[in-house]
Tab-separated table of C-alpha atoms and ligand atoms in Angstrom:
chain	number	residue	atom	x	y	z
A	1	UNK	CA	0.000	0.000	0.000
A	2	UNK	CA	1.231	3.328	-0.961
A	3	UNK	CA	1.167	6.115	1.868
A	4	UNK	CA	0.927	10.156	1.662
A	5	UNK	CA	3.059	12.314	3.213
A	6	UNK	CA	1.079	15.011	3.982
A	7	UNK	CA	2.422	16.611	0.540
A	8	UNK	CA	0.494	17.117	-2.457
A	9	UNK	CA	-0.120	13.723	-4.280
A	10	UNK	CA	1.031	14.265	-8.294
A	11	UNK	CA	-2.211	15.186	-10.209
A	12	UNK	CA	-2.914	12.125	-12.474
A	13	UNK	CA	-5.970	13.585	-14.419
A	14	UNK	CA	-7.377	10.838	-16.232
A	15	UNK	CA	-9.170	12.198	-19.378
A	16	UNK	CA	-10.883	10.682	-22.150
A	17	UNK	CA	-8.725	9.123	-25.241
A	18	UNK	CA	-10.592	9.621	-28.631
A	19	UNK	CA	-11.249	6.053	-30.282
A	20	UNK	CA	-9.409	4.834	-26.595
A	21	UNK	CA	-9.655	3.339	-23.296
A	22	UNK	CA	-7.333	3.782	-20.522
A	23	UNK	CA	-5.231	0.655	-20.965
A	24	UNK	CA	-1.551	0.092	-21.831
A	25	UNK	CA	-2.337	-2.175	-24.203
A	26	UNK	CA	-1.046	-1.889	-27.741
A	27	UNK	CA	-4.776	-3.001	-28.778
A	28	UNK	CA	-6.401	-0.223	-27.184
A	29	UNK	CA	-4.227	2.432	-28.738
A	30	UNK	CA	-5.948	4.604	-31.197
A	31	UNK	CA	-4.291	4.754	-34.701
A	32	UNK	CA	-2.973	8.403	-33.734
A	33	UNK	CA	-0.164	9.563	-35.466
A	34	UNK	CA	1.224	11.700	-32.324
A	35	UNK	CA	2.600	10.108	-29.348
A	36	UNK	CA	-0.215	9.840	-27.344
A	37	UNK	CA	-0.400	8.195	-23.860
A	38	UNK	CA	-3.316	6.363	-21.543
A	39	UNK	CA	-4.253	9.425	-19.886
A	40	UNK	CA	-4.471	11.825	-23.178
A	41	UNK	CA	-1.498	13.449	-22.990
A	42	UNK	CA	0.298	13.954	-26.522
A	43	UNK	CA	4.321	14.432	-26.070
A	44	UNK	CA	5.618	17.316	-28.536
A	45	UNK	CA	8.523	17.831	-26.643
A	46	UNK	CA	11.415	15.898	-26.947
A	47	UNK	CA	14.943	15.645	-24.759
A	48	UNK	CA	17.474	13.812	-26.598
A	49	UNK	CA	20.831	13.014	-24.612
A	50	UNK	CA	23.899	12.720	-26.319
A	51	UNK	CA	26.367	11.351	-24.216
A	52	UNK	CA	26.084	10.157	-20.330
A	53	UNK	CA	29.883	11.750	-19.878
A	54	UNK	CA	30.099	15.185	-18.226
A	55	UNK	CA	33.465	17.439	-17.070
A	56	UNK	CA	31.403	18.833	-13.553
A	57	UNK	CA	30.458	16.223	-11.009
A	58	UNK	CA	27.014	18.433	-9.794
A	59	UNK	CA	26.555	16.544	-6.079
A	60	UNK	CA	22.852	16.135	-6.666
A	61	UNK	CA	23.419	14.684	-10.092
A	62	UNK	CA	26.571	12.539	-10.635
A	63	UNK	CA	28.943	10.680	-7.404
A	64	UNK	CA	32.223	11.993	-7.094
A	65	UNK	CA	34.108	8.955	-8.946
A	66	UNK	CA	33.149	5.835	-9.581
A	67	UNK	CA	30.219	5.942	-12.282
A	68	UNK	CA	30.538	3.431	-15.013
A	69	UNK	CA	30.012	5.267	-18.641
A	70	UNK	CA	28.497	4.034	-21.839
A	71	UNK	CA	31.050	2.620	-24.600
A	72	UNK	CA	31.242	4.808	-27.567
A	73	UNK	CA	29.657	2.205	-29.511
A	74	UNK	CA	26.789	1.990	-27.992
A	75	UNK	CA	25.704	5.519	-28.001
A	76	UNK	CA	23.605	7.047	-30.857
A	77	UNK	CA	25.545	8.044	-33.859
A	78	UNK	CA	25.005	11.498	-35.586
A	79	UNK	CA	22.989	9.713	-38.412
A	80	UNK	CA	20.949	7.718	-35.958
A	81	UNK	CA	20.300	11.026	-33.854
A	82	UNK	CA	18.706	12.664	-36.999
A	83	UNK	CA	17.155	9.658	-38.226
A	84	UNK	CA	15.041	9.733	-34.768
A	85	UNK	CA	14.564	13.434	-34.583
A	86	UNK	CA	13.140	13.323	-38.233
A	87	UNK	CA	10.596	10.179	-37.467
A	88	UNK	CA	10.065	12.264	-34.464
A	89	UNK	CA	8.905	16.025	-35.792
A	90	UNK	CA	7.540	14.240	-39.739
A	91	UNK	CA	5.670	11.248	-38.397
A	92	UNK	CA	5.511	11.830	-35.118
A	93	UNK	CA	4.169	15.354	-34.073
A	94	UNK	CA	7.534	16.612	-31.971
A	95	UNK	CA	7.956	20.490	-32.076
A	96	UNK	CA	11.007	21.155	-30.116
A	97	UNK	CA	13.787	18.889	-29.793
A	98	UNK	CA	16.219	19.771	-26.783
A	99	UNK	CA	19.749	18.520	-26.564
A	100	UNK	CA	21.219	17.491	-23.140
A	101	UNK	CA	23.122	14.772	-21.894
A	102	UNK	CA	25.491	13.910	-19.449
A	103	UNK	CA	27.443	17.373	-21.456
A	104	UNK	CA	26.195	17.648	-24.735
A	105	UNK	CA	29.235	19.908	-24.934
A	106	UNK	CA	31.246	16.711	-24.720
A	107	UNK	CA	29.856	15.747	-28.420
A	108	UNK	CA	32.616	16.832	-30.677
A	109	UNK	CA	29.623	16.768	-33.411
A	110	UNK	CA	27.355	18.844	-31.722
A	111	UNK	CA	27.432	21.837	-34.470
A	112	UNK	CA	27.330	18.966	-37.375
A	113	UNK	CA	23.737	17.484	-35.212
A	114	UNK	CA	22.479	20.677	-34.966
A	115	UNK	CA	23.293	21.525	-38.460
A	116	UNK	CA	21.266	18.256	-39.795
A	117	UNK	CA	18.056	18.488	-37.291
A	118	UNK	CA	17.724	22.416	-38.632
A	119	UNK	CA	17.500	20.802	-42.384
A	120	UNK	CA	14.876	18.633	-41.586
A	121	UNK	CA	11.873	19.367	-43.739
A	122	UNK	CA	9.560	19.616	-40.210
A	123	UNK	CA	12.302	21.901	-38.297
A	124	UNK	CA	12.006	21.786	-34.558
A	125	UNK	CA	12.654	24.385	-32.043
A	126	UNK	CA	16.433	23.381	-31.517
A	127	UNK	CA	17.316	24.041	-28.138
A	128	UNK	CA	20.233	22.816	-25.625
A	129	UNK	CA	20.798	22.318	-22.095
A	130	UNK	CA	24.225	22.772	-20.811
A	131	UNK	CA	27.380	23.191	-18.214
A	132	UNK	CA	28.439	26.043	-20.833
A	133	UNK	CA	31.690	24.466	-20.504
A	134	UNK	CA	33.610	25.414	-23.536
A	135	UNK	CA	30.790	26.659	-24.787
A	136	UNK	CA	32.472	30.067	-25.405
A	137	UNK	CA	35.045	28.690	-28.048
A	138	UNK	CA	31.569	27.164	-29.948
A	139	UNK	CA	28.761	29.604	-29.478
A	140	UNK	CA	28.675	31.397	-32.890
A	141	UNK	CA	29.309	28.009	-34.563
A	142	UNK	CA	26.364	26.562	-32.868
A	143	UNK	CA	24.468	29.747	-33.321
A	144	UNK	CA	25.150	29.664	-37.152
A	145	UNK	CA	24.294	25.957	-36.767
A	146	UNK	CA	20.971	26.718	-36.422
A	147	UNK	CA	20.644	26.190	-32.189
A	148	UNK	CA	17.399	28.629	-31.470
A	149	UNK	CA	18.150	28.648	-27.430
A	150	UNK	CA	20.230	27.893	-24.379
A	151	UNK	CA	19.465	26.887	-20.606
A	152	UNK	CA	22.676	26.882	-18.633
A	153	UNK	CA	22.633	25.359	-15.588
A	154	UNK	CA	24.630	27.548	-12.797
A	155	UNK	CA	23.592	26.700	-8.824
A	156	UNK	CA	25.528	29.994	-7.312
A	157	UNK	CA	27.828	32.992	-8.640
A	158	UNK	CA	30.502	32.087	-5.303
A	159	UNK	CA	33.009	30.428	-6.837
A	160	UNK	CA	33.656	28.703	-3.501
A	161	UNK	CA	30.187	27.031	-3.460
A	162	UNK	CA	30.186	26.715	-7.408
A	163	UNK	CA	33.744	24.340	-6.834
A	164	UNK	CA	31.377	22.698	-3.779
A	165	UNK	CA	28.544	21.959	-5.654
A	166	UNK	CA	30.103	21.081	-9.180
A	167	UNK	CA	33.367	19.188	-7.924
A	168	UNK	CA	35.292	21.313	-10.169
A	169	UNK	CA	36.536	25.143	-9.737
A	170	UNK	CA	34.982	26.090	-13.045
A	171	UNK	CA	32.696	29.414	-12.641
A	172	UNK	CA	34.828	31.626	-14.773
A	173	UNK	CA	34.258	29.256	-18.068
A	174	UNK	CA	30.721	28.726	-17.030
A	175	UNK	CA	30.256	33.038	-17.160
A	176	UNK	CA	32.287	33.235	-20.058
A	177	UNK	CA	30.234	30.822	-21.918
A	178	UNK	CA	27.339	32.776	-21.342
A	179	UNK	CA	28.506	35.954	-21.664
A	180	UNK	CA	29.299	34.123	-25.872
A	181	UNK	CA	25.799	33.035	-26.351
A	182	UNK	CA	24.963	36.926	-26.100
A	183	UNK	CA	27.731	37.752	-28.761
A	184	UNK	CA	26.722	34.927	-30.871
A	185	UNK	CA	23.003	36.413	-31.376
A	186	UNK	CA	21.547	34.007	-29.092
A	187	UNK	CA	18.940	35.750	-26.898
A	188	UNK	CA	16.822	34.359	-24.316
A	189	UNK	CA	19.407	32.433	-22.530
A	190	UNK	CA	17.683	30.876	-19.404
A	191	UNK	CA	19.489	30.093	-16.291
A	192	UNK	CA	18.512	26.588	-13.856
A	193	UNK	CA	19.664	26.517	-10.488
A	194	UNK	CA	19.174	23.711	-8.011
A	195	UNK	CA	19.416	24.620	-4.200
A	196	UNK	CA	20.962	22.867	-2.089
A	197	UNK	CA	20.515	22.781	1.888
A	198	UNK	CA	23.062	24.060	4.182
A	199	UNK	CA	25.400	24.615	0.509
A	200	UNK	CA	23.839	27.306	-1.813
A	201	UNK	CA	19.701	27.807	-0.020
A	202	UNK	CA	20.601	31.336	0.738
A	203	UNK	CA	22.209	31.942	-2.560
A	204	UNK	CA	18.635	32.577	-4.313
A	205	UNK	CA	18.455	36.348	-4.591
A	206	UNK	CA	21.790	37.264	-5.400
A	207	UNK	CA	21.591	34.482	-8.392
A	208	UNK	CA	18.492	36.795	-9.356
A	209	UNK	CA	19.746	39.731	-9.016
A	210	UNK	CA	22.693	38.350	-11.152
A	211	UNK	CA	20.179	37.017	-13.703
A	212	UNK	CA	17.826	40.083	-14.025
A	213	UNK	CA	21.271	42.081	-14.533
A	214	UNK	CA	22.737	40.157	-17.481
A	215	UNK	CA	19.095	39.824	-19.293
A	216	UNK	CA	18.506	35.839	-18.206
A	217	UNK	CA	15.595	34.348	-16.908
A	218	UNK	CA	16.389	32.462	-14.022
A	219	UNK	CA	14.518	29.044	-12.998
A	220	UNK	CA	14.721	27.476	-9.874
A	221	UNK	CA	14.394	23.842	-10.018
A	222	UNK	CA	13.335	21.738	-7.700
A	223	UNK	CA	15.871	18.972	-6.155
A	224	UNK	CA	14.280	15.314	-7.540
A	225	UNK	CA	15.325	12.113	-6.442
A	226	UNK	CA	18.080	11.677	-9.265
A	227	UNK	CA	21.473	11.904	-8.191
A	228	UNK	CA	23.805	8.700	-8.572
A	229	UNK	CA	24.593	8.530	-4.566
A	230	UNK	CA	20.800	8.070	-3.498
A	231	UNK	CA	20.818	10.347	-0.765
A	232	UNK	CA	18.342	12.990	-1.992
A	233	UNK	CA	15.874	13.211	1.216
A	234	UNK	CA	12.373	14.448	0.662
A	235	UNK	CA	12.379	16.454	4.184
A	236	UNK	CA	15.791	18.116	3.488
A	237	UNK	CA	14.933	19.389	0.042
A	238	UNK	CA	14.465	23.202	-0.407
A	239	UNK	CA	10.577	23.362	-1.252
A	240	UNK	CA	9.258	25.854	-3.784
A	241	UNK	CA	7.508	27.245	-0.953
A	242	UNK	CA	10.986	28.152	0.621
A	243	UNK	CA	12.298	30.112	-2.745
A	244	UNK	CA	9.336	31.653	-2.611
A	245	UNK	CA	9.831	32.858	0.437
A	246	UNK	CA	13.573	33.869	0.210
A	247	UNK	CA	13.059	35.748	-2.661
A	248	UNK	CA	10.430	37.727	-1.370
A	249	UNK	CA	12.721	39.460	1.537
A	250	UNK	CA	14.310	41.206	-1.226
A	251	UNK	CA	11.994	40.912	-4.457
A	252	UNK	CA	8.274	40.956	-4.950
A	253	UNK	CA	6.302	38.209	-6.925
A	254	UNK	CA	3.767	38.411	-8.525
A	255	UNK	CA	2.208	35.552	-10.763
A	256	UNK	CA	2.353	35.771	-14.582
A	257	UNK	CA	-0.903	35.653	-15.695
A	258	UNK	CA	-0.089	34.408	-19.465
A	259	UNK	CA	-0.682	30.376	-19.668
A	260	UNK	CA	1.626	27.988	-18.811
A	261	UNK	CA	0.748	26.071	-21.864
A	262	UNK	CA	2.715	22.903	-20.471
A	263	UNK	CA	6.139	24.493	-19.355
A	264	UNK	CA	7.317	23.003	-16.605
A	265	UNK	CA	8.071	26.606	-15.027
A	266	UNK	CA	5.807	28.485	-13.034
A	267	UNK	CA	6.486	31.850	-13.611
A	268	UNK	CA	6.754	35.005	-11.127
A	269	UNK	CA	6.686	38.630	-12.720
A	270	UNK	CA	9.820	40.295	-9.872
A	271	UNK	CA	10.387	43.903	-9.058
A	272	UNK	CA	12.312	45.180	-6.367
A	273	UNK	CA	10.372	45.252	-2.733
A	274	UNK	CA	9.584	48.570	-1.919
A	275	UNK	CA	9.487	49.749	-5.461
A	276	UNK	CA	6.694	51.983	-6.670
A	277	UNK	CA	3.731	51.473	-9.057
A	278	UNK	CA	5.869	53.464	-11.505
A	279	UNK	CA	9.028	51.615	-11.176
A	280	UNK	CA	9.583	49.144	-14.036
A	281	UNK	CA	9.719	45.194	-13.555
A	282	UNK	CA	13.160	43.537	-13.494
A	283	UNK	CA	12.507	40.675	-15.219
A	284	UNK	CA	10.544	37.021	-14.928
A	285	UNK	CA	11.720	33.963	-12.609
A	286	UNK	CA	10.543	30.448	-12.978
A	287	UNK	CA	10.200	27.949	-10.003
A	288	UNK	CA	10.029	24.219	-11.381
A	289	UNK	CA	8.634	22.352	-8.872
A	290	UNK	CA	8.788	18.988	-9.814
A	291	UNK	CA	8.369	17.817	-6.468
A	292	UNK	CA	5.762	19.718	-4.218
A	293	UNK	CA	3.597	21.424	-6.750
A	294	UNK	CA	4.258	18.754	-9.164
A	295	UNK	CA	2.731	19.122	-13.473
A	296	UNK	CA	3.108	15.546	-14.697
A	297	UNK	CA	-1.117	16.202	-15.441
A	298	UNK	CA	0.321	18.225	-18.491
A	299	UNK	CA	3.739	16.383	-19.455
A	300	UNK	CA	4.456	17.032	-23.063
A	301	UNK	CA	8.200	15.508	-23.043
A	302	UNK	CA	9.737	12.462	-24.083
A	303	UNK	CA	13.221	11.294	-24.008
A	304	UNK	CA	15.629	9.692	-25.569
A	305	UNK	CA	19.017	8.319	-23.520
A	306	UNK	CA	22.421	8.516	-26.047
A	307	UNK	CA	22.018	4.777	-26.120
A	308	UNK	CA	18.463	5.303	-28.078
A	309	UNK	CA	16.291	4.222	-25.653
A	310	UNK	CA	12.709	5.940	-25.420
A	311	UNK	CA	11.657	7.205	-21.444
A	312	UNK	CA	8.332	7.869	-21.696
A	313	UNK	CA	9.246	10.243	-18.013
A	314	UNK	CA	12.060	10.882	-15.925
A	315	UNK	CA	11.180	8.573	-13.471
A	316	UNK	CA	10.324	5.349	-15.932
A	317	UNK	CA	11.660	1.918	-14.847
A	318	UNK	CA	11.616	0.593	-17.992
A	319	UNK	CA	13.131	1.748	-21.703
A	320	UNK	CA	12.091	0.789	-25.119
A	321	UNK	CA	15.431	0.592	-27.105
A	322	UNK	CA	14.736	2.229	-30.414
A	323	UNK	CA	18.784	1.669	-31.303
A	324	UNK	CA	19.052	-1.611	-31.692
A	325	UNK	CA	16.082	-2.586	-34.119
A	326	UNK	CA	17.635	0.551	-36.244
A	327	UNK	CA	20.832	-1.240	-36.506
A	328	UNK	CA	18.903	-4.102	-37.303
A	329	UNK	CA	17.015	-2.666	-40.537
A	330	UNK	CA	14.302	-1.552	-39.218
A	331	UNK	CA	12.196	0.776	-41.332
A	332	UNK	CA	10.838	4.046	-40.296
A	333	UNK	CA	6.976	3.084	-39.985
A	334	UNK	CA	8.367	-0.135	-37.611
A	335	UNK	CA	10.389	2.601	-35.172
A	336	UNK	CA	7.568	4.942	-35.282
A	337	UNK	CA	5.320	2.428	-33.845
A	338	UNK	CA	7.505	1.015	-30.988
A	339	UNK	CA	8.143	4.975	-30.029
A	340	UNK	CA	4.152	5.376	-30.081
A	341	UNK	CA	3.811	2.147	-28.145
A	342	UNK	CA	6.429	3.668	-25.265
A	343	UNK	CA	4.514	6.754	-24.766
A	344	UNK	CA	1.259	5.067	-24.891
A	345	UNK	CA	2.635	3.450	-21.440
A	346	UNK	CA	3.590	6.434	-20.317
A	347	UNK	CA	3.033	6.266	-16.027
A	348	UNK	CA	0.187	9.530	-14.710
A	349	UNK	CA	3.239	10.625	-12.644
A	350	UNK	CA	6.091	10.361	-10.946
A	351	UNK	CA	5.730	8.893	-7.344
A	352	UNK	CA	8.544	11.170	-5.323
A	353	UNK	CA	5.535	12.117	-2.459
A	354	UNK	CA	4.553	8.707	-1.962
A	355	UNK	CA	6.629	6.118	0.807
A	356	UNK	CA	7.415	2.974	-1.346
A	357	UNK	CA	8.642	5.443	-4.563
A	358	UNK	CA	11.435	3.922	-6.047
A	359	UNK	CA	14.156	6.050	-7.676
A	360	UNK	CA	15.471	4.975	-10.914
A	361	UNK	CA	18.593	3.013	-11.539
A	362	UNK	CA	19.822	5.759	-13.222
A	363	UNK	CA	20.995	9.297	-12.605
A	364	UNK	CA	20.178	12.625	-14.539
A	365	UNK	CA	22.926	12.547	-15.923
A	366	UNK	CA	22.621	9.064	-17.780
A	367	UNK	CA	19.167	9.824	-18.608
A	368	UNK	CA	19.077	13.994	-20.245
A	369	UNK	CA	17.573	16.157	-17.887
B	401	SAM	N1	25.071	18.923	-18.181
B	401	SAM	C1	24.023	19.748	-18.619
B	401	SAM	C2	23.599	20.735	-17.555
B	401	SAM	O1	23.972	20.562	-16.409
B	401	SAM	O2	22.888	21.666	-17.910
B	401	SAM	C3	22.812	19.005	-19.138
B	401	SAM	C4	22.369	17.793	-18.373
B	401	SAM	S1	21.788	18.106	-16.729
B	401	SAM	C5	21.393	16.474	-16.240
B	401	SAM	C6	20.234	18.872	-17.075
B	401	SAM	C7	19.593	19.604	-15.932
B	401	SAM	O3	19.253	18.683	-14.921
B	401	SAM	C8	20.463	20.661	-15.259
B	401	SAM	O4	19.792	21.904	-15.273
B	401	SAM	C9	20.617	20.167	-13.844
B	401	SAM	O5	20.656	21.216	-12.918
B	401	SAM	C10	19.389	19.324	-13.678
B	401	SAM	N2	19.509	18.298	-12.649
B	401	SAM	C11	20.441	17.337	-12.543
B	401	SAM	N3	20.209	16.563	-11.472
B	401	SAM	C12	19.101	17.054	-10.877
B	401	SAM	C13	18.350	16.682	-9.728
B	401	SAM	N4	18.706	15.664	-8.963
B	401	SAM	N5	17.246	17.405	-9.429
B	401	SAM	C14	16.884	18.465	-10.191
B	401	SAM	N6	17.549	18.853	-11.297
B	401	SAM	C15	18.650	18.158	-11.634
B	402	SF4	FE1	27.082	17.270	-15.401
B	402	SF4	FE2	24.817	18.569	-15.832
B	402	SF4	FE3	24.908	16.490	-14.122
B	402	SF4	FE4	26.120	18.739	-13.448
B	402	SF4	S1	23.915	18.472	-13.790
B	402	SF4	S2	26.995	16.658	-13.289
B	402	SF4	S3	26.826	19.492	-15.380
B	402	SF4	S4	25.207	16.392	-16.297
């Protein structure tokens, strides 16, 4: 029997599936073309990891040594990568296809994989989520590549508790590889940040006031139960409620009113407290919380590891290996249909409030945050 913890329970709205009923079973699917799931959810979103490797060790994400990698041949090839993202955005409805990893940085073909997914015929929204290490050295190439936007991920501007967190003393190439994306015409650059308790909780508003100063939207992410160690502790994590709340003795939030039209952001319009009606807002922030205030009801993402394996969310148990038929010969209409079939299982939630949830074998960083 599962238990609450007094926490809110993840919204599973079941709704109605045209032509479907609420079973996993490939019989009940309707012939959709999108990647539709039991509980009507179509996934337009898709996270494609390119390598499990990464040059920071982020505490909540990877263990300090020790983690077994992927071999090279097992991981997606740049042909294979575009293969998928074409089935994905021609047969398969995807609009935005988002590059992470492990580093996607690390992928010496990154410019060459953006380059082919912004030929495709259906062009996504090419996005990419990164360390921005050595990302200054490749911004304009990537820009010119066709990559529409950037998240970097940056937990603090200290470079003490930057070297704490990430395991490496590496804030000045992290800066500088933002401070590229502006020079390379790439606008919009957003800015996740994962507190940390008793390490960087205090950190919040001078990472805003940081953010609102260079331009960036900064989004506060939730810790989830996804490093490699296993020690992430539901009672210890900093709670959207508590970044709320820090921001707020130096900024004033107000909800945005525009719709959130699936984003996994909840976004806060900030000025400065104390300002008056006529001073101008700074800027936008985003709080992600994935754990207490939890959006699975709307989930429009599916993944892909760099092995080729479909996660229909974060939190799956199970992958459908898309990879190895490919290698085998199969044809497009065959992959297609084992994607569909993944997503069509895809669980109402993850179960991170619930005693008895089980984290996954895997950490982020083997799976593409
Ligand atoms: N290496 C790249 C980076 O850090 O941006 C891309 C991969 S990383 C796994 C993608 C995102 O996942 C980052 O923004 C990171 O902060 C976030 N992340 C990693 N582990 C997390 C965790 N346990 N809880 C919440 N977010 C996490
Ligand atoms: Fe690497 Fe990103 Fe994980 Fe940090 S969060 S260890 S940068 S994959």
């Amino acid at each position: 029997m599962t238990v609450m913890l007094g926490v809110p329970e993840v919204r599973a709205a079941h709704r109605a599936v045209p032509g479907g009923s609420a079973s996993s079973g490939a019989s009940s699917r309707p012939a959709v073309p999108g990647l539709l799931d039991t509980f009507g959810r179509t996934a337009t979103d898709l996270r494609i990891s390119l390598t499990d490797r990464c040059n920071l060790r982020c505490t909540y994400c990877m263990p300090a040594e020790g983690l077994p990698f992927q071999p090279p041949s097992t991981l997606m090839q740049r042909d294979e990568i575009v293969r998928l993202a074409r089935l994905a955005t021609e047969a398969l409805g995807v609009r935005q296809v988002r590059f992470t990893g492990g580093e996607p940085l690390l992928r010496k073909d990154l410019v060459e994989i953006i380059r082919d997914v912004a030929a495709l015929d259906a062009r996504p929204e090419i996005s990419l989520t990164t360390n921005a290490i050595g990302l200054s050295g490749r911004a304009t190439a990537l820009a010119e590549a066709g990559l529409d936007r950037v998240n970097v991920s940056l937990d603090t501007i200290c470079p003490e508790t930057f070297a704490i967190i990430t395991r490496r003393p590496f804030l000045e190439r992290v800066l500088k590889g933002i401070d590229a994306l502006g020079l390379a015409g790439i606008r919009h650059t957003k800015i996740n940040a994962v507190l940390l308790p008793g390490i960087n909780d205090t950190h919040g508003p001078d990472l805003l006031e940081w953010a609102l100063a260079g331009g960036h939207q900064l989004r506060f992410i939730e810790q989830m139960a996804l490093d490699a160690d296993h020690v992430w502790d539901r009672a210890a994590m900093i709670t959207a409620e508590q970044i709320r709340e820090r921001l707020s003795e130096r900024f004033e939030l107000t909800p945005d009113a525009a719709p959130r039209d699936g984003a996994p952001a909840e976004l806060y319009r900030v000025k400065r407290r104390g300002a008056s009606v006529d001073d101008p807002e700074l800027g936008t922030v985003g709080i992600i919380a994935s754990v207490t205030e939890a959006f699975c009801d709307d989930c429009r993402r599916t993944r892909l590891t760099a092995e080729g394996g479909v996660r229909s969310c974060l939190f799956s148990h199970t992958e459908t290996d898309l990879l190895g038929p490919m290698r085998a010969g199969a044809g497009d209409d065959e992959i297609a249909d084992l994607w569909r079939q993944a997503m069509w299982a895809k669980p109402a939630g993850h179960e991170m409030n619930l005693i008895g949830f089980q984290q996954p074998d895997r950490p982020m960083s083997a799976i593409g945050g």
